[in-house]
Amino acid sequence: MAVSTPPATTVAPLEGSPATAEVDAVVVGLVPGDSGESGPVLAPGAELVDAGFDGGLAALLATAGATGKAEEVVRLPSRGAVRAPLVVGVGLGKAVTADAVRRAAGAVARSLSGTATIAVATPEPAAAAEGVLLGAYRFTAFRSEPGSGKAPVSSALVAGLDAAGTERAAAIGEAVHTARDLINTPPNALYPETFAARAAEIGEAAGLTVEVLDDTALAEGGFGGILGVGQGSSRLPRLVRLTWAGGAAPAKKVALVGKGITFDTGGISIKPAAGMDHMTSDMSGAAAVIATVALAARLNVPVAVTATVPMAENMPSDTAYRPGDVLTMYGGKTVEVLNTDAEGRLILADAMVRAAEDAPDYLVETSTLTGAQMVALGNRTAGVMGSEELRDRVAALGREVGEDAWAMPLPEHLRGELDSRVADLANVTGNRFGGMLAAGIFLREFVADGLAWAHIDIAGPSFNTGGPWGYTPKGGTGTPIRTLLALLEDIAANG
Ligand code: BES
Ligand code: MN
Ligand code: ZN
């Protein structure tokens, strides 16, 4: 299987002035002027570049069309005013937050692909470095000529960046690129066996403890949910566990679980043809938790983390599970399958029960679980459910890092709608209402008593079917890796 290359882009602190940096382009930030002023205003960091233009840089950029609007990229030949031949003004918008800078830097990186080296002179250097790396992404593993087309920016020198910020941006960039590569790998190349092998490789490279259960081991262990969903495919399921021990004195233990459906046809309850190709991304939650546990190791986060990742392909066939089947899940609960397209919750239930056996302090699960998530919150905002405190903490951290997220309820009455005629519960309710929440209610049945947990539905945010924006390319996005990292670091600091 084609394995794509690590990000070609590097970031480093800029030594000396951006005005004298020997690069192909120097990037400055712009914000919209107050109503009284006519044009945009330079953001902090641009002073030395502006001095080269005798204080006239903002006016020149305005002449070239700049307004300071978020993610707007305007180019200006420097004609010797600074050493770089090109000055690029990027709009930061009205509120200059870290994520505004991150998005602007991502937009610059996309727009300047084909440019070898840049210097960045904006506020929030750490966010700028991260944004450049997140934006400088291409997936060419399945092109016949991977080297054709514009290469991503090869190096970015960022003013004000320190060594810690450099290492952190590189680590986050690599984690997000790894997850995007996994998501973007087509389902004929990435299926449970090859996905498990890739996960094991990533785990070993990061120094993690790796455990892979194949279909025989799953049968011996009684993982009825994973086996039931996976039995319709000739590509049999797997369960992968990757552990970062958390260093010498881990503060807490966190269980991560991610949905790894390598392709979701819907099974016997088959999906319509239109848009079914999108279901190549139904393992985005798995990709995110695999990348996150490796990232925690690389950044030496003092929290023990185990990613428990169920992998299966949901296919219709003569061996497929059927509507009406009753599955005995890991741990013994029984589930009546009323819709084989509600498969994610079945593999996740097994994985969550297994994960809880490690006695974690927190359990965080993420999945492309419901189309209803997109109906409720759109394509860019994840829905977060679970125990109230952890739910609200995850949603707030997501918003802080620029992975938009919103807390959603688990209305008690929906549990009754999952009652089954024959089994302990059914995998769907009889209607579409509150579909995202009903899936959360189903998962809650498999959370150990008293365990703080959160479920992050990323059906929309995990895969960008529209045009690129900010640091978000088309296809796999890598969300919610940065939220999970922020949570692990928050747990390390505050318990
Ligand atoms: N993988 C899908 C959810 C999904 C849909 C993710 C669109 C991303 C984009 C999931 O397995 C699914 O099919 N869910 C069903 C649940 C229903 C049968 C209760 C859905 O949302 O329609
Ligand atoms: Mn489905
Ligand atoms: Zn699915």
Short mmCIF file of N, CA and C and ligand atoms in Angstrom, two decimals, residues 259 264-266 271 279 282 314 340-344 369, ligand 2:
data_model
loop_
_atom_site.label_atom_id
_atom_site.label_comp_id
_atom_site.label_asym_id
_atom_site.label_seq_id
_atom_site.Cartn_x
_atom_site.Cartn_y
_atom_site.Cartn_z
N LYS A 259 -13.90 5.48 16.37
CA LYS A 259 -14.60 4.62 15.40
C LYS A 259 -13.75 4.38 14.17
N ASP A 264 -18.22 2.41 5.06
CA ASP A 264 -19.57 2.17 5.55
C ASP A 264 -20.56 2.22 4.39
N THR A 265 -20.90 1.04 3.86
CA THR A 265 -21.94 0.99 2.82
C THR A 265 -23.33 1.09 3.44
N GLY A 266 -23.39 0.92 4.77
CA GLY A 266 -24.68 0.76 5.44
C GLY A 266 -24.98 -0.71 5.70
N LYS A 271 -26.91 2.19 2.08
CA LYS A 271 -27.03 3.63 1.87
C LYS A 271 -27.33 3.93 0.40
N MET A 279 -18.00 7.85 2.74
CA MET A 279 -17.85 6.90 3.85
C MET A 279 -16.46 6.25 3.91
N ASP A 282 -15.09 7.12 7.36
CA ASP A 282 -15.81 6.68 8.56
C ASP A 282 -14.86 6.10 9.63
N ASN A 314 -18.13 -2.24 6.88
CA ASN A 314 -19.57 -2.54 6.93
C ASN A 314 -20.09 -2.80 5.51
N THR A 340 -28.68 -1.96 10.08
CA THR A 340 -27.25 -2.30 10.01
C THR A 340 -26.39 -1.08 9.69
N ASP A 341 -27.03 0.04 9.36
CA ASP A 341 -26.27 1.27 9.10
C ASP A 341 -25.95 2.01 10.40
N ALA A 342 -26.53 1.58 11.50
CA ALA A 342 -26.14 2.15 12.80
C ALA A 342 -25.09 1.21 13.40
N GLU A 343 -23.97 1.09 12.65
CA GLU A 343 -22.93 0.10 12.98
C GLU A 343 -21.87 0.66 13.91
N GLY A 344 -21.66 1.98 13.82
CA GLY A 344 -20.57 2.58 14.60
C GLY A 344 -20.75 2.32 16.08
N LEU A 369 -20.39 9.52 13.81
CA LEU A 369 -21.45 8.60 14.24
C LEU A 369 -22.79 8.82 13.56
MN MN B 2 -23.60 3.63 9.05
#
